[in-house]
PDB file of C-alpha atoms in Angstrom:
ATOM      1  CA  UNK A 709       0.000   0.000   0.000  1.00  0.00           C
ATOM      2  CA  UNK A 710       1.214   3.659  -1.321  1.00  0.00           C
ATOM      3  CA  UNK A 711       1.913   6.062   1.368  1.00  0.00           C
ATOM      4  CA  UNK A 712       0.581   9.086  -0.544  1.00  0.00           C
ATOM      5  CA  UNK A 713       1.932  11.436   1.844  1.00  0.00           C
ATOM      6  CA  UNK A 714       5.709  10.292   1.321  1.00  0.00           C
ATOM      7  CA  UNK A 715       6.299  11.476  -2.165  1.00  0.00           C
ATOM      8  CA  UNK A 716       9.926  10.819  -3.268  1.00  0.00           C
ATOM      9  CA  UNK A 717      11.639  12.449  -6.582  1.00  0.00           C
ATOM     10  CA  UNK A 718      14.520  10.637  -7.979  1.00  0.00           C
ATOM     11  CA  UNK A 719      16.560  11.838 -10.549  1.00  0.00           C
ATOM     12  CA  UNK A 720      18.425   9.858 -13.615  1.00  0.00           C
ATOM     13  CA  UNK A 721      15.896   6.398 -13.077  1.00  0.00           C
ATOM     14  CA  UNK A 722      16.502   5.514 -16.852  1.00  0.00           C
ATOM     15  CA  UNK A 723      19.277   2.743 -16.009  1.00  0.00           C
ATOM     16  CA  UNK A 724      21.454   1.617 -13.478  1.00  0.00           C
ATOM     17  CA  UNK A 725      21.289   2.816  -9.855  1.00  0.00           C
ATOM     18  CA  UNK A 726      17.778   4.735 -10.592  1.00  0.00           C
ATOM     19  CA  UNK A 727      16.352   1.852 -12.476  1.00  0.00           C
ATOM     20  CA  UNK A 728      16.912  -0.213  -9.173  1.00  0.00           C
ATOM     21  CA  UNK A 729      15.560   2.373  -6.979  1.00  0.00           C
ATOM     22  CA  UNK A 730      12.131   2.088  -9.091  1.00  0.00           C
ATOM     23  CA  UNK A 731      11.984  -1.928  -8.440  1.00  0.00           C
ATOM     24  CA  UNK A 732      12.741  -1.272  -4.680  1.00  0.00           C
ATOM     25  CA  UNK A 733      10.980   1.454  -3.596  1.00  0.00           C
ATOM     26  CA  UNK A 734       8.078   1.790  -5.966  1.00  0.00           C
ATOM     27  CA  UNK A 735       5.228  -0.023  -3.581  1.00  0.00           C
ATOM     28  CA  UNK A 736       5.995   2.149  -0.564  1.00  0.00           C
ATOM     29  CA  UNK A 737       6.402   5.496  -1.918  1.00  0.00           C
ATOM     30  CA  UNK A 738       4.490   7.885  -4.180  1.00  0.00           C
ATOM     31  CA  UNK A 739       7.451   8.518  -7.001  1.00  0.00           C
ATOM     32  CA  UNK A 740       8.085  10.971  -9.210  1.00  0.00           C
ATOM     33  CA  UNK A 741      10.815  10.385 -11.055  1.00  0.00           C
ATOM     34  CA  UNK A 742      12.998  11.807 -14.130  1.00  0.00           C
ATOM     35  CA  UNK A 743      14.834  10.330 -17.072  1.00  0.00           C
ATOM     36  CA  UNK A 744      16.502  11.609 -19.732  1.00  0.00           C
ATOM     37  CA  UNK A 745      14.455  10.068 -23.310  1.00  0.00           C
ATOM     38  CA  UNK A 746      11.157   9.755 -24.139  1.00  0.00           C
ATOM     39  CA  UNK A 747      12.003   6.082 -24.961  1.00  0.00           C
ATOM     40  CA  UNK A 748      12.714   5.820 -21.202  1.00  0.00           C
ATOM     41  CA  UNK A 749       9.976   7.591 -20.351  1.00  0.00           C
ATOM     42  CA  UNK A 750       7.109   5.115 -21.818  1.00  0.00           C
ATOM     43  CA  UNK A 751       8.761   2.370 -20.686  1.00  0.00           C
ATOM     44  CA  UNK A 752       8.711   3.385 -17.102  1.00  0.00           C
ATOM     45  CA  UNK A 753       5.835   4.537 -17.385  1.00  0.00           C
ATOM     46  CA  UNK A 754       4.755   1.150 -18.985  1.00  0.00           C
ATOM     47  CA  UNK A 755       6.118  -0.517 -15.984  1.00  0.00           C
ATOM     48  CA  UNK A 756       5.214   1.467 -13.056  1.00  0.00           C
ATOM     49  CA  UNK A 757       2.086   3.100 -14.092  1.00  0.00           C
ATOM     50  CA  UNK A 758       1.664   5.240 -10.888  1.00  0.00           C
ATOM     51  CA  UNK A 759       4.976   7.121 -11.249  1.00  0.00           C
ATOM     52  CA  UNK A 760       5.125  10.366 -12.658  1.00  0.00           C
ATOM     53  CA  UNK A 761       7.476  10.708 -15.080  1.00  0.00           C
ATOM     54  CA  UNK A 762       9.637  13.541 -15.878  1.00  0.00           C
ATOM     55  CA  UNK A 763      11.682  14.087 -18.610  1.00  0.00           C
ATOM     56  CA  UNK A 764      15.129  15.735 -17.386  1.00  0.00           C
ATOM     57  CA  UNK A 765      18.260  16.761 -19.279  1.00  0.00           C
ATOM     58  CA  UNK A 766      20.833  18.626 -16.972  1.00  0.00           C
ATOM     59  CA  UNK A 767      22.587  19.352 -19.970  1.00  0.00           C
ATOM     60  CA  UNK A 768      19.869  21.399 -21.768  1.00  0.00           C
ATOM     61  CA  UNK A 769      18.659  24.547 -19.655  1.00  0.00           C
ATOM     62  CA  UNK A 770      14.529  25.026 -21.195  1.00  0.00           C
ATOM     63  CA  UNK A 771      14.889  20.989 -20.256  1.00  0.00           C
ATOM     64  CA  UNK A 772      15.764  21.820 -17.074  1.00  0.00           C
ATOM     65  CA  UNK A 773      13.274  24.922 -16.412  1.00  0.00           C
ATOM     66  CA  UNK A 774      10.249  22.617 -17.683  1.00  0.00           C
ATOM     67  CA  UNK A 775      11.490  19.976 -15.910  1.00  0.00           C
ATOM     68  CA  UNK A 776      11.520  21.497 -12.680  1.00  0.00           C
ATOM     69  CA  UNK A 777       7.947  23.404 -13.340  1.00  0.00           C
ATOM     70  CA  UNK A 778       6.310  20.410 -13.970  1.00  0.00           C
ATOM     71  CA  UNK A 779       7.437  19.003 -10.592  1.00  0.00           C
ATOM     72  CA  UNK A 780       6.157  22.059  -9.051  1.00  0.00           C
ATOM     73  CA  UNK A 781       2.876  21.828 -10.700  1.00  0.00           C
ATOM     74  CA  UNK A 782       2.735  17.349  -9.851  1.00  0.00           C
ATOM     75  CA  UNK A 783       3.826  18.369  -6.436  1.00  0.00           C
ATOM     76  CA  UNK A 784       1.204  21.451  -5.977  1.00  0.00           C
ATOM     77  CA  UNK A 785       1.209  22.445  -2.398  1.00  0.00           C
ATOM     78  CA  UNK A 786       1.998  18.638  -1.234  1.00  0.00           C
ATOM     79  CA  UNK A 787       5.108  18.451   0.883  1.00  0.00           C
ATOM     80  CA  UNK A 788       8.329  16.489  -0.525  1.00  0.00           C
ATOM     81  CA  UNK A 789       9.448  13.734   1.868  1.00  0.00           C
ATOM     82  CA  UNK A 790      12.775  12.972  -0.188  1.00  0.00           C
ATOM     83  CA  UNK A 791      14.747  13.666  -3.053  1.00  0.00           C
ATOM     84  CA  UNK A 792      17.007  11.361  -4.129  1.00  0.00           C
ATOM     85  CA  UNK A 793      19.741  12.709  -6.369  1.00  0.00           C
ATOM     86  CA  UNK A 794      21.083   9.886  -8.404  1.00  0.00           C
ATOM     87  CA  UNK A 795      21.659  11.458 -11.758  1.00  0.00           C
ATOM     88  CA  UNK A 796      25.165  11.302 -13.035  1.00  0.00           C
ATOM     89  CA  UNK A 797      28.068  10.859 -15.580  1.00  0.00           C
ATOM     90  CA  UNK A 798      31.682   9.887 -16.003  1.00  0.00           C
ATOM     91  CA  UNK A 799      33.828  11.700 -18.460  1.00  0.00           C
ATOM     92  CA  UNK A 800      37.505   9.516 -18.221  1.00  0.00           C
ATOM     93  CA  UNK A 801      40.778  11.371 -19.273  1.00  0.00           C
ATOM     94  CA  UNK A 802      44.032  12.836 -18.326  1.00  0.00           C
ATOM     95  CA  UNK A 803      43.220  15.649 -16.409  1.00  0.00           C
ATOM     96  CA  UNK A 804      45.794  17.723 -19.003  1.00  0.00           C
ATOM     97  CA  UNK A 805      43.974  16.795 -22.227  1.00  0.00           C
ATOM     98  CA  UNK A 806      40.165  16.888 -21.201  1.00  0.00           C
ATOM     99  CA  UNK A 807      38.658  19.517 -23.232  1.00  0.00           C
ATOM    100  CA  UNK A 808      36.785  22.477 -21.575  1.00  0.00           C
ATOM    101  CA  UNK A 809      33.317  20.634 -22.796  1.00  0.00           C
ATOM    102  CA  UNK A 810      34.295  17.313 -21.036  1.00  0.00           C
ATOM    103  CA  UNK A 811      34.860  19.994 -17.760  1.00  0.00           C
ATOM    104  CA  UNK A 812      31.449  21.157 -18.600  1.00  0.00           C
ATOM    105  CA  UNK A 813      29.585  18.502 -19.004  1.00  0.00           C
ATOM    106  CA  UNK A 814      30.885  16.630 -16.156  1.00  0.00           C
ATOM    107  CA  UNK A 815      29.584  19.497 -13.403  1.00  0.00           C
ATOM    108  CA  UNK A 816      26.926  20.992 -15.051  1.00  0.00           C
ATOM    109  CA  UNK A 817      24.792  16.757 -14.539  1.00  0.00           C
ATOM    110  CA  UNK A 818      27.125  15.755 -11.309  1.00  0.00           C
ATOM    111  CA  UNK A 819      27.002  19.174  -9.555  1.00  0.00           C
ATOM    112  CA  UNK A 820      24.598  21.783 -11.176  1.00  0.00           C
ATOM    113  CA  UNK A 821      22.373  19.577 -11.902  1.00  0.00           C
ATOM    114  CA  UNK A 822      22.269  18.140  -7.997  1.00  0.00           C
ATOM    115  CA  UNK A 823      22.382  22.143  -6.893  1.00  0.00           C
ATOM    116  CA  UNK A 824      19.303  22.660  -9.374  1.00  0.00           C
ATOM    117  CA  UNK A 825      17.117  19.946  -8.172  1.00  0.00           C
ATOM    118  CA  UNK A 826      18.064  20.694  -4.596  1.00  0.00           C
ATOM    119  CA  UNK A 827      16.937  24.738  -5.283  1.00  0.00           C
ATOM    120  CA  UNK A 828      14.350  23.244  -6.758  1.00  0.00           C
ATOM    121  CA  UNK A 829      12.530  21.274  -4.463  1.00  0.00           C
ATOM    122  CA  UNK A 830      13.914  22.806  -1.076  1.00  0.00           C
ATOM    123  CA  UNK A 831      10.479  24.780  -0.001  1.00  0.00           C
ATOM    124  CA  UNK A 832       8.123  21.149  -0.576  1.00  0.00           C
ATOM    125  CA  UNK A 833      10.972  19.420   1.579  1.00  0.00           C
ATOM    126  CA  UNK A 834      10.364  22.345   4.128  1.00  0.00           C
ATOM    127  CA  UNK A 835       6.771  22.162   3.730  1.00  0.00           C
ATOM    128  CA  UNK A 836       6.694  17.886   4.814  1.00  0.00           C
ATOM    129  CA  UNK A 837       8.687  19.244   7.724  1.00  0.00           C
ATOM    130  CA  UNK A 838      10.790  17.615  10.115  1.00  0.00           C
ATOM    131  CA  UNK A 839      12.136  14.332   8.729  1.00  0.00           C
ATOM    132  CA  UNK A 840      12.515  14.902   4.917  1.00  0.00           C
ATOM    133  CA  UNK A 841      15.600  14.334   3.532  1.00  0.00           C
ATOM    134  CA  UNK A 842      17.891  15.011   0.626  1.00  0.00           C
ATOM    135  CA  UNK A 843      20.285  11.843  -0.570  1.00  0.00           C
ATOM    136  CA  UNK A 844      22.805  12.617  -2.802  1.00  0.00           C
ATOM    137  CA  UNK A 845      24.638   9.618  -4.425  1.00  0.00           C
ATOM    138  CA  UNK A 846      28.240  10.253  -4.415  1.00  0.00           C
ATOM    139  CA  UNK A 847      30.977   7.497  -4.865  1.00  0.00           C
ATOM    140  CA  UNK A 848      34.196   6.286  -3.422  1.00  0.00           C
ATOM    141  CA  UNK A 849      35.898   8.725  -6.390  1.00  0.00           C
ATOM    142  CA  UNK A 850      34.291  11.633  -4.032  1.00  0.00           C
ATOM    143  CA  UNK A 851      37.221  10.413  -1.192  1.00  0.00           C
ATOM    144  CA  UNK A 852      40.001   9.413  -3.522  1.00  0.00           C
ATOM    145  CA  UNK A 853      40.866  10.443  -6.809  1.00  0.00           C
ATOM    146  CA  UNK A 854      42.654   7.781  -9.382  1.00  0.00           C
ATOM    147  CA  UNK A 855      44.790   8.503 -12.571  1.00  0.00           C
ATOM    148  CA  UNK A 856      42.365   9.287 -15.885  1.00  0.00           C
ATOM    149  CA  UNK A 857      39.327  10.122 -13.283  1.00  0.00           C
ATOM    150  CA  UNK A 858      39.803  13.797 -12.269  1.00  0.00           C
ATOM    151  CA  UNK A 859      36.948  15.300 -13.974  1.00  0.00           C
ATOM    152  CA  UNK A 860      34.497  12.484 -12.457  1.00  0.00           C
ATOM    153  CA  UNK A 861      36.183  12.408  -9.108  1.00  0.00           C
ATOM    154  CA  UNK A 862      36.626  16.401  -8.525  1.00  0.00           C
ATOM    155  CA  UNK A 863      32.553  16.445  -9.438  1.00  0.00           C
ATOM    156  CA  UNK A 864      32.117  13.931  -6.258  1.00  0.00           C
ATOM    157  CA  UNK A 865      34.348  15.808  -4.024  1.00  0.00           C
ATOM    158  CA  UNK A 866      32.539  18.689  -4.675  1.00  0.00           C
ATOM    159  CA  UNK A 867      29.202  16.608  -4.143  1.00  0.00           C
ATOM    160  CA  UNK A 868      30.646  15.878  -0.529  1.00  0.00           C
ATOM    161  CA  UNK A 869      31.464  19.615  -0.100  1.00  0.00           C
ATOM    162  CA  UNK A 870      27.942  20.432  -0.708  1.00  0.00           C
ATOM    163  CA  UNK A 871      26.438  17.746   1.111  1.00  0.00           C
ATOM    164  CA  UNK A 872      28.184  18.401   4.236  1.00  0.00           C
ATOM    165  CA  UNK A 873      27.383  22.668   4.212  1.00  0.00           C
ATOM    166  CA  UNK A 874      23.886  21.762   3.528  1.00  0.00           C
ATOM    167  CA  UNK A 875      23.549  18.926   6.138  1.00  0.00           C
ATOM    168  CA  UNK A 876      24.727  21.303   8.707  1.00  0.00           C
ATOM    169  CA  UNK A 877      21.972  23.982   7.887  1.00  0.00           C
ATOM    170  CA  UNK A 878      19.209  21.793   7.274  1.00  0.00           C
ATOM    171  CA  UNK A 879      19.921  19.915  10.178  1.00  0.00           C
ATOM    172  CA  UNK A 880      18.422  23.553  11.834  1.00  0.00           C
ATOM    173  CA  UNK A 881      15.435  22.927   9.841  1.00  0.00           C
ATOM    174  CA  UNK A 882      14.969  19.231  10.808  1.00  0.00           C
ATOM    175  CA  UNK A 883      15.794  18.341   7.259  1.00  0.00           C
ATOM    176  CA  UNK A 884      18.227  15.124   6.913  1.00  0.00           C
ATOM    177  CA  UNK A 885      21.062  14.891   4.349  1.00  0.00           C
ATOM    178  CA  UNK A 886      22.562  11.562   3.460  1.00  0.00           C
ATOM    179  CA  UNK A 887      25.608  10.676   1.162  1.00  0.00           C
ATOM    180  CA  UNK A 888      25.496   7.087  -0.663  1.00  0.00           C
ATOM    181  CA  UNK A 889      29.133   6.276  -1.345  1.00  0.00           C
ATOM    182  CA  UNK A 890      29.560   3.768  -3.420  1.00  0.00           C
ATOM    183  CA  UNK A 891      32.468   1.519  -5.397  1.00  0.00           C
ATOM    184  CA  UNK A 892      32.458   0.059  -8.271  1.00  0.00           C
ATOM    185  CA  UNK A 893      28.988  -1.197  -9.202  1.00  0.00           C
ATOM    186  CA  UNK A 894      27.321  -2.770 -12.029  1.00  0.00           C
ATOM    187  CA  UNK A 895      26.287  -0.351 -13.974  1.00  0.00           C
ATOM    188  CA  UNK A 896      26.754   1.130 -17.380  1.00  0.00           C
ATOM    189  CA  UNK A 897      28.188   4.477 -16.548  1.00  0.00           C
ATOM    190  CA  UNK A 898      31.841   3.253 -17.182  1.00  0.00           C
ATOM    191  CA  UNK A 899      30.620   0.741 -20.414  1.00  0.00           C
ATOM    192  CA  UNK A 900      29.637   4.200 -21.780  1.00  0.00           C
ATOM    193  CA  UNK A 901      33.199   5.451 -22.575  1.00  0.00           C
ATOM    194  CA  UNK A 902      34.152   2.290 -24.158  1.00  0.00           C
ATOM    195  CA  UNK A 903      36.610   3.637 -27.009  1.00  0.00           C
ATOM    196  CA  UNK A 904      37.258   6.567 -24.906  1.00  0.00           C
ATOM    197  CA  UNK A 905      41.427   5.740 -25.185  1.00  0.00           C
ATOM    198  CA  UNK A 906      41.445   6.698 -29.203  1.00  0.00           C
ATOM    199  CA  UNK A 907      40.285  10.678 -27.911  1.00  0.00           C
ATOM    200  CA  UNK A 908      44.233  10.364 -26.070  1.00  0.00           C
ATOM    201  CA  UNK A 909      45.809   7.973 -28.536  1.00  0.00           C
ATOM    202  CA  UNK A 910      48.044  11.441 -29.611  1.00  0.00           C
ATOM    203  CA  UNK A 911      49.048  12.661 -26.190  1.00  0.00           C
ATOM    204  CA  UNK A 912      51.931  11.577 -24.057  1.00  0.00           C
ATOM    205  CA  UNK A 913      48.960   9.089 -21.941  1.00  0.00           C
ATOM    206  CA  UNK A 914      48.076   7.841 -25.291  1.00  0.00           C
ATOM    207  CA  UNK A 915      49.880   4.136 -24.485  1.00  0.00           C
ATOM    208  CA  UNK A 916      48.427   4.125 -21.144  1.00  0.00           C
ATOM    209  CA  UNK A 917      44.777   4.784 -22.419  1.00  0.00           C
ATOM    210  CA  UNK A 918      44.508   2.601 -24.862  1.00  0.00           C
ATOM    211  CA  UNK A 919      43.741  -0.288 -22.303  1.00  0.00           C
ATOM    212  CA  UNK A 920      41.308   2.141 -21.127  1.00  0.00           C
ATOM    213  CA  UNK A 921      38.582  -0.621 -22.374  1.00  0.00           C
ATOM    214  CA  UNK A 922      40.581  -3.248 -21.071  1.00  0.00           C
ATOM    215  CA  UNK A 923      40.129  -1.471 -17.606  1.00  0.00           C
ATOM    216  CA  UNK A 924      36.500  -0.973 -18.036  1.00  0.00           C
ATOM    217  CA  UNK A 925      35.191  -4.532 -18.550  1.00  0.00           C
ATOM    218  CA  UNK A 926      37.383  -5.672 -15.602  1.00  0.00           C
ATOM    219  CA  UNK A 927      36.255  -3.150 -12.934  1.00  0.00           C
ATOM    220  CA  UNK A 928      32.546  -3.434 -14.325  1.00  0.00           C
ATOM    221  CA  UNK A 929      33.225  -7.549 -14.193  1.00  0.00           C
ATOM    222  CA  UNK A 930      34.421  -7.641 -10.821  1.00  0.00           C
ATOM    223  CA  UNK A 931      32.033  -4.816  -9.488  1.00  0.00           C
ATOM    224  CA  UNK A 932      29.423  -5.215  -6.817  1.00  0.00           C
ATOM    225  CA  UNK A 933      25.967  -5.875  -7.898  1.00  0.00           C
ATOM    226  CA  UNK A 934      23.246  -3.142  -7.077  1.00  0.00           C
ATOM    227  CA  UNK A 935      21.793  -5.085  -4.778  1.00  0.00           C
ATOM    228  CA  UNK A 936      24.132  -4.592  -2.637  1.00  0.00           C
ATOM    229  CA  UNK A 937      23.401  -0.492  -2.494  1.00  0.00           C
ATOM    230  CA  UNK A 938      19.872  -1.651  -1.228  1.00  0.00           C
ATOM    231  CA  UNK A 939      20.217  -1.346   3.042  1.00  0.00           C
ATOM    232  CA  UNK A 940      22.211   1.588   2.792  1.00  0.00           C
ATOM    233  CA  UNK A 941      19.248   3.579   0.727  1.00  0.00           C
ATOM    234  CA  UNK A 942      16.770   1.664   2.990  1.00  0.00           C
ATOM    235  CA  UNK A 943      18.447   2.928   5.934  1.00  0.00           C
ATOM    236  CA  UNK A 944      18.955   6.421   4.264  1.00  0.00           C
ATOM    237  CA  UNK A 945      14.731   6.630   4.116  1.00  0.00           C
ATOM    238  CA  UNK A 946      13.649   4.683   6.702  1.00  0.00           C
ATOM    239  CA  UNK A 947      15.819   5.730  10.028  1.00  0.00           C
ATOM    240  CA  UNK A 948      14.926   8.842  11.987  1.00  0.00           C
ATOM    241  CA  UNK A 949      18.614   9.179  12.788  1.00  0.00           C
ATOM    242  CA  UNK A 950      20.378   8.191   9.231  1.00  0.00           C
ATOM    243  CA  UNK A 951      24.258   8.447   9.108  1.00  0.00           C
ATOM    244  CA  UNK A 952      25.518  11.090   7.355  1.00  0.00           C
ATOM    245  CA  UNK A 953      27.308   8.839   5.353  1.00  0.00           C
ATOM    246  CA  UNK A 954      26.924   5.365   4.135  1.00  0.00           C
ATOM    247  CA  UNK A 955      30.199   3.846   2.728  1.00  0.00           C
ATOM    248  CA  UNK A 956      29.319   0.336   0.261  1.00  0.00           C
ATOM    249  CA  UNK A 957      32.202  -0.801  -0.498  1.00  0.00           C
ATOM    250  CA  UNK A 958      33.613  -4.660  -1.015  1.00  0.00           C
ATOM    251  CA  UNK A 959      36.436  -3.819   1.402  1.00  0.00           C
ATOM    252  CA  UNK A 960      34.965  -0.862   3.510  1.00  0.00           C
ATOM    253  CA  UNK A 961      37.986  -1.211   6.214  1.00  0.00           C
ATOM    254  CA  UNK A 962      40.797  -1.221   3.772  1.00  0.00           C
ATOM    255  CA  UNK A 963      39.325   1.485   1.869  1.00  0.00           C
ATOM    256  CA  UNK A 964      39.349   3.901   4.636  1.00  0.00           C
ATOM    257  CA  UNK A 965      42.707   3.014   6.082  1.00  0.00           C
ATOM    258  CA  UNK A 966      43.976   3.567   2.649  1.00  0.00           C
ATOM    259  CA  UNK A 967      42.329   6.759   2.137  1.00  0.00           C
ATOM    260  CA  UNK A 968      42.647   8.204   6.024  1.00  0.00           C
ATOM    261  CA  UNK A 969      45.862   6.846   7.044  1.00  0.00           C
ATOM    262  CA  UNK A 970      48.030   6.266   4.185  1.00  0.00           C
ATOM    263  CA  UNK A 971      50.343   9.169   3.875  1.00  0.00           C
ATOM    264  CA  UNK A 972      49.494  10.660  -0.038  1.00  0.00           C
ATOM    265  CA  UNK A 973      52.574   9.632  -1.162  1.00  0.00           C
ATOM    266  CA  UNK A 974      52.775   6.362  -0.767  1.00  0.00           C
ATOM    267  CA  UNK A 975      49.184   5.784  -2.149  1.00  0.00           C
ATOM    268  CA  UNK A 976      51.063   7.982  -5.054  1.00  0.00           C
ATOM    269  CA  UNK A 977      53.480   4.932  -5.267  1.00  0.00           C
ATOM    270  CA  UNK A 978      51.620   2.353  -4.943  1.00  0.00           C
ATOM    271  CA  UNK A 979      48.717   2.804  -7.597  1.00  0.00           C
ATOM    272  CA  UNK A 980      51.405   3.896 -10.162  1.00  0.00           C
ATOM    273  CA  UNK A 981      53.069   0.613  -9.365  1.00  0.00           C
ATOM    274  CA  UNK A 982      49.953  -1.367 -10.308  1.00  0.00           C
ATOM    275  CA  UNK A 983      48.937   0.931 -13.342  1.00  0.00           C
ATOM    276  CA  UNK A 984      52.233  -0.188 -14.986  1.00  0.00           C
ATOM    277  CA  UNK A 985      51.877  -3.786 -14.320  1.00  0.00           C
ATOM    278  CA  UNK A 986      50.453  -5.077 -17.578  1.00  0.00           C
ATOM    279  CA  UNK A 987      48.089  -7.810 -15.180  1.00  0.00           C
ATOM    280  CA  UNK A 988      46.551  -4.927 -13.317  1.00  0.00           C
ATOM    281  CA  UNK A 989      43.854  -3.616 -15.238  1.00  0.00           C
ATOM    282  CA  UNK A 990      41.669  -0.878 -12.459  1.00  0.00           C
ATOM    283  CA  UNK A 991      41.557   2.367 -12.017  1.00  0.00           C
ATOM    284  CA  UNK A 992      40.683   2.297  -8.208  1.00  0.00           C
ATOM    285  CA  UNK A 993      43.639   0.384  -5.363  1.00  0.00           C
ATOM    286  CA  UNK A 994      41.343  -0.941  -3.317  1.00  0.00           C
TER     287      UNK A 994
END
């Protein structure tokens, strides 16, 4: 049975994480979601005929002002009990040869877009009251950055930034705010950029990007499977206390001695040592 008074909006539900959240959360919450395509759009709509559907391009500003009118009119005077902001993209490179666009397009989805939706639906999260709650989905990239990931990972740090200002002034409100930090999942949002080592083949990286595919299909083959995300959003909408942070991670321990406690250069050393070796084909070193 719907709780009509808990309406959730989720951003970016056309594949991967959002296409999970639908399946999980879609009997116990009145959703209104956004995707991208119109493709996407009948076939959620298709599958979860009570969801309201929006269609949402960060990328494209009149998508983005209809967008976020359209939620306003769905919404009306209703209060917002969550927003979930999952939308997101990776743009791999050498942080020297990325064009301006890649730059771009990287923040204006990962962190204008999350800064948008947040403006956007702050006074219907004020108007539920005491208890609503913003989760932003971040990643392990947002506490370490690795070789030909800048652009991605400097989006998620500033996603933690952000997060942790506007927990500590919502908190006045009685608002909650709630990072989801994941590693590698699997998802398409690195099979995207397969190819992506012929845009370097012609700079100094260009022999270390061409097993940029290579890399790809063995993180995304060894990845965790979304499932495993599940009790950490669960816990994210369901406690009255939620952590500020929930870390899902294979090796959660190791992670955060290697990102805490080992001094920066030695985790320098030691992932250039296994981005040489010809066997080692990942991008992250834990």
């Amino acid at each position: 049975m719907k709780n009509e008074n808990a309406n959730i909006f989720i951003t970016g539900v056309g594949s991967g994480i959002g296409k999970a959240l639908m399946a999980w959360f879609y009997n116990d919450y009145n959703l209104i979601v956004s995707v991208r395509k119109q493709e996407e759009r009948l076939q959620i709509q298709q599958q979860y005929p009570s969801a309201k559907v929006i269609l949402l391009d960060f990328e494209n500003e009149l998508s983005v002002s209809e967008a976020f009118l359209e939620l306003g009119q769905i919404l009306d005077d209703k209060g917002l009990y969550a927003l979930i902001n999952n939308a997101g993209i990776a743009k791999p490179g050498p942080v020297a040869y990325l064009t301006a666009a890649d730059w771009m397009q990287q923040y204006q989805v990962n962190v204008f877009g999350v800064i948008s939706a947040i403006r956007a639906v702050y006074p219907h999260l004020i108007k539920y009251g005491p208890g609503a709650r913003i989760i932003n989905v971040s990643s392990v990239s947002g506490k370490f950055a690795s070789p030909f990931l800048g652009a991605y990972a400097s989006s998620k740090f500033a996603l933690e930034a952000i997060s942790d200002s506007l927990r500590r002034e919502s908190s006045m409100l009685g608002i909650k705010v709630i990072l989801i930090e994941p590693g590698p999942l699997k998802t398409n949002i690195w099979s995207k950029n397969m190819g992506v080592g012929m845009k370097f083949e012609n700079t100094v990286f260009g022999p270390m990007m061409q097993r940029a595919d290579q890399i790809i299909q063995a993180t995304e083959s060894s990845a965790m499977p979304l499932e495993k995300l599940r009790p950490a959003f669960e816990a994210a909408l369901l406690s009255a206390h939620p952590k500020a942070r929930y870390l899902v991670h294979k090796h959660p321990i190791l992670f955060r001695i290697f990102v805490y406690f080992v001094p920066s250069k030695w985790a320098d050393y030691l992932v250039k040592r296994q981005f040489k070796q010809t066997n080692q084909n990942k991008f992250r070193p834990i």
